[in-house]
């Protein structure tokens, strides 16, 4: 008559938001990890330095640009978390071609 319930909590993975370890549900986005971390901003705008947080969570607004595993300007809401992922807030503009700089040599 009574059966035990299956484990209902989702599996979690450990990521690092600005160097601070955090466990987030598997399948969550990097932007969601930043929000779960309680960060005040994920980026600062290049012109005024105004703080921004992820807004649309579906790839439209670009307010979630962050550095993910060393790659700047990543759309954090479109990147699923992976174990050990390092997510860093970014301030101002980044060189869009920086990831390809080694290829140009
Ligand atoms: S939160 Fe809008 S593009 Fe990522």
GROMACS .gro file of C-alpha atoms and ligand atoms in nm:
model
  109
    1UNK     CA    1   0.000   0.000   0.000
    2UNK     CA    2   0.268   0.248   0.092
    3UNK     CA    3   0.564   0.283  -0.134
    4UNK     CA    4   0.864   0.500  -0.101
    5UNK     CA    5   0.882   0.805  -0.320
    6UNK     CA    6   1.155   0.826  -0.576
    7UNK     CA    7   1.420   1.089  -0.518
    8UNK     CA    8   1.256   1.409  -0.640
    9UNK     CA    9   1.545   1.647  -0.604
   10UNK     CA   10   1.731   1.703  -0.930
   11UNK     CA   11   2.093   1.611  -0.965
   12UNK     CA   12   2.325   1.903  -0.914
   13UNK     CA   13   2.660   2.003  -1.051
   14UNK     CA   14   2.925   2.223  -0.894
   15UNK     CA   15   3.016   2.543  -1.079
   16UNK     CA   16   3.217   2.847  -0.979
   17UNK     CA   17   3.066   3.195  -1.000
   18UNK     CA   18   3.345   3.450  -0.963
   19UNK     CA   19   3.549   3.179  -0.795
   20UNK     CA   20   3.284   3.084  -0.540
   21UNK     CA   21   3.166   2.722  -0.555
   22UNK     CA   22   2.794   2.672  -0.599
   23UNK     CA   23   2.574   2.368  -0.662
   24UNK     CA   24   2.307   2.420  -0.927
   25UNK     CA   25   2.053   2.183  -1.082
   26UNK     CA   26   2.181   1.982  -1.373
   27UNK     CA   27   2.055   2.134  -1.697
   28UNK     CA   28   2.030   2.488  -1.559
   29UNK     CA   29   2.190   2.766  -1.757
   30UNK     CA   30   2.502   2.956  -1.654
   31UNK     CA   31   2.281   3.266  -1.621
   32UNK     CA   32   2.057   3.080  -1.376
   33UNK     CA   33   2.368   2.987  -1.177
   34UNK     CA   34   2.461   3.355  -1.153
   35UNK     CA   35   2.110   3.438  -1.033
   36UNK     CA   36   2.122   3.153  -0.779
   37UNK     CA   37   2.455   3.289  -0.658
   38UNK     CA   38   2.280   3.614  -0.572
   39UNK     CA   39   2.525   3.821  -0.772
   40UNK     CA   40   2.431   4.187  -0.804
   41UNK     CA   41   2.520   4.194  -1.173
   42UNK     CA   42   2.658   3.965  -1.437
   43UNK     CA   43   2.813   4.241  -1.644
   44UNK     CA   44   2.864   4.615  -1.661
   45UNK     CA   45   2.777   4.800  -1.979
   46UNK     CA   46   3.071   4.927  -2.188
   47UNK     CA   47   2.952   5.291  -2.207
   48UNK     CA   48   2.808   5.382  -1.867
   49UNK     CA   49   2.917   5.086  -1.656
   50UNK     CA   50   2.556   5.023  -1.554
   51UNK     CA   51   2.507   4.683  -1.389
   52UNK     CA   52   2.305   4.422  -1.578
   53UNK     CA   53   2.149   4.090  -1.480
   54UNK     CA   54   2.006   3.822  -1.709
   55UNK     CA   55   1.663   3.940  -1.819
   56UNK     CA   56   1.493   3.737  -2.091
   57UNK     CA   57   1.665   3.400  -2.026
   58UNK     CA   58   1.604   3.302  -2.388
   59UNK     CA   59   1.882   3.458  -2.594
   60UNK     CA   60   1.719   3.785  -2.694
   61UNK     CA   61   1.841   4.069  -2.471
   62UNK     CA   62   2.216   3.997  -2.439
   63UNK     CA   63   2.212   4.127  -2.082
   64UNK     CA   64   2.370   3.801  -1.966
   65UNK     CA   65   2.708   3.828  -2.139
   66UNK     CA   66   2.971   3.671  -1.917
   67UNK     CA   67   3.305   3.499  -1.929
   68UNK     CA   68   3.252   3.125  -1.924
   69UNK     CA   69   3.554   2.895  -1.896
   70UNK     CA   70   3.776   3.176  -2.019
   71UNK     CA   71   3.563   3.273  -2.318
   72UNK     CA   72   3.430   3.629  -2.296
   73UNK     CA   73   3.096   3.752  -2.429
   74UNK     CA   74   2.924   3.417  -2.383
   75UNK     CA   75   2.546   3.434  -2.371
   76UNK     CA   76   2.512   3.276  -2.028
   77UNK     CA   77   2.140   3.202  -2.063
   78UNK     CA   78   2.211   2.978  -2.361
   79UNK     CA   79   2.493   2.777  -2.202
   80UNK     CA   80   2.399   2.479  -1.984
   81UNK     CA   81   2.612   2.433  -1.675
   82UNK     CA   82   2.877   2.164  -1.671
   83UNK     CA   83   3.072   2.027  -1.376
   84UNK     CA   84   3.355   2.263  -1.283
   85UNK     CA   85   3.238   2.542  -1.512
   86UNK     CA   86   3.387   2.879  -1.426
   87UNK     CA   87   3.154   3.174  -1.477
   88UNK     CA   88   3.291   3.523  -1.429
   89UNK     CA   89   3.121   3.857  -1.449
   90UNK     CA   90   3.262   4.093  -1.706
   91UNK     CA   91   3.291   4.470  -1.703
   92UNK     CA   92   3.288   4.673  -2.020
   93UNK     CA   93   3.358   4.562  -2.374
   94UNK     CA   94   3.563   4.258  -2.461
   95UNK     CA   95   3.762   4.191  -2.772
   96UNK     CA   96   3.527   3.980  -2.980
   97UNK     CA   97   3.818   3.829  -3.172
   98UNK     CA   98   4.026   3.736  -2.867
   99UNK     CA   99   3.933   3.364  -2.879
  100UNK     CA  100   4.070   3.353  -3.234
  101UNK     CA  101   4.388   3.554  -3.169
  102UNK     CA  102   4.605   3.238  -3.154
  103UNK     CA  103   4.468   3.124  -3.488
  104UNK     CA  104   4.588   3.448  -3.652
  105UNK     CA  105   4.952   3.380  -3.562
  106LIG     S1  106   1.924   3.679  -2.055
  106LIG    FE1  107   1.863   3.773  -2.239
  106LIG     S2  108   2.004   3.696  -2.385
  106LIG    FE2  109   2.054   3.595  -2.203
   0.00000   0.00000   0.00000
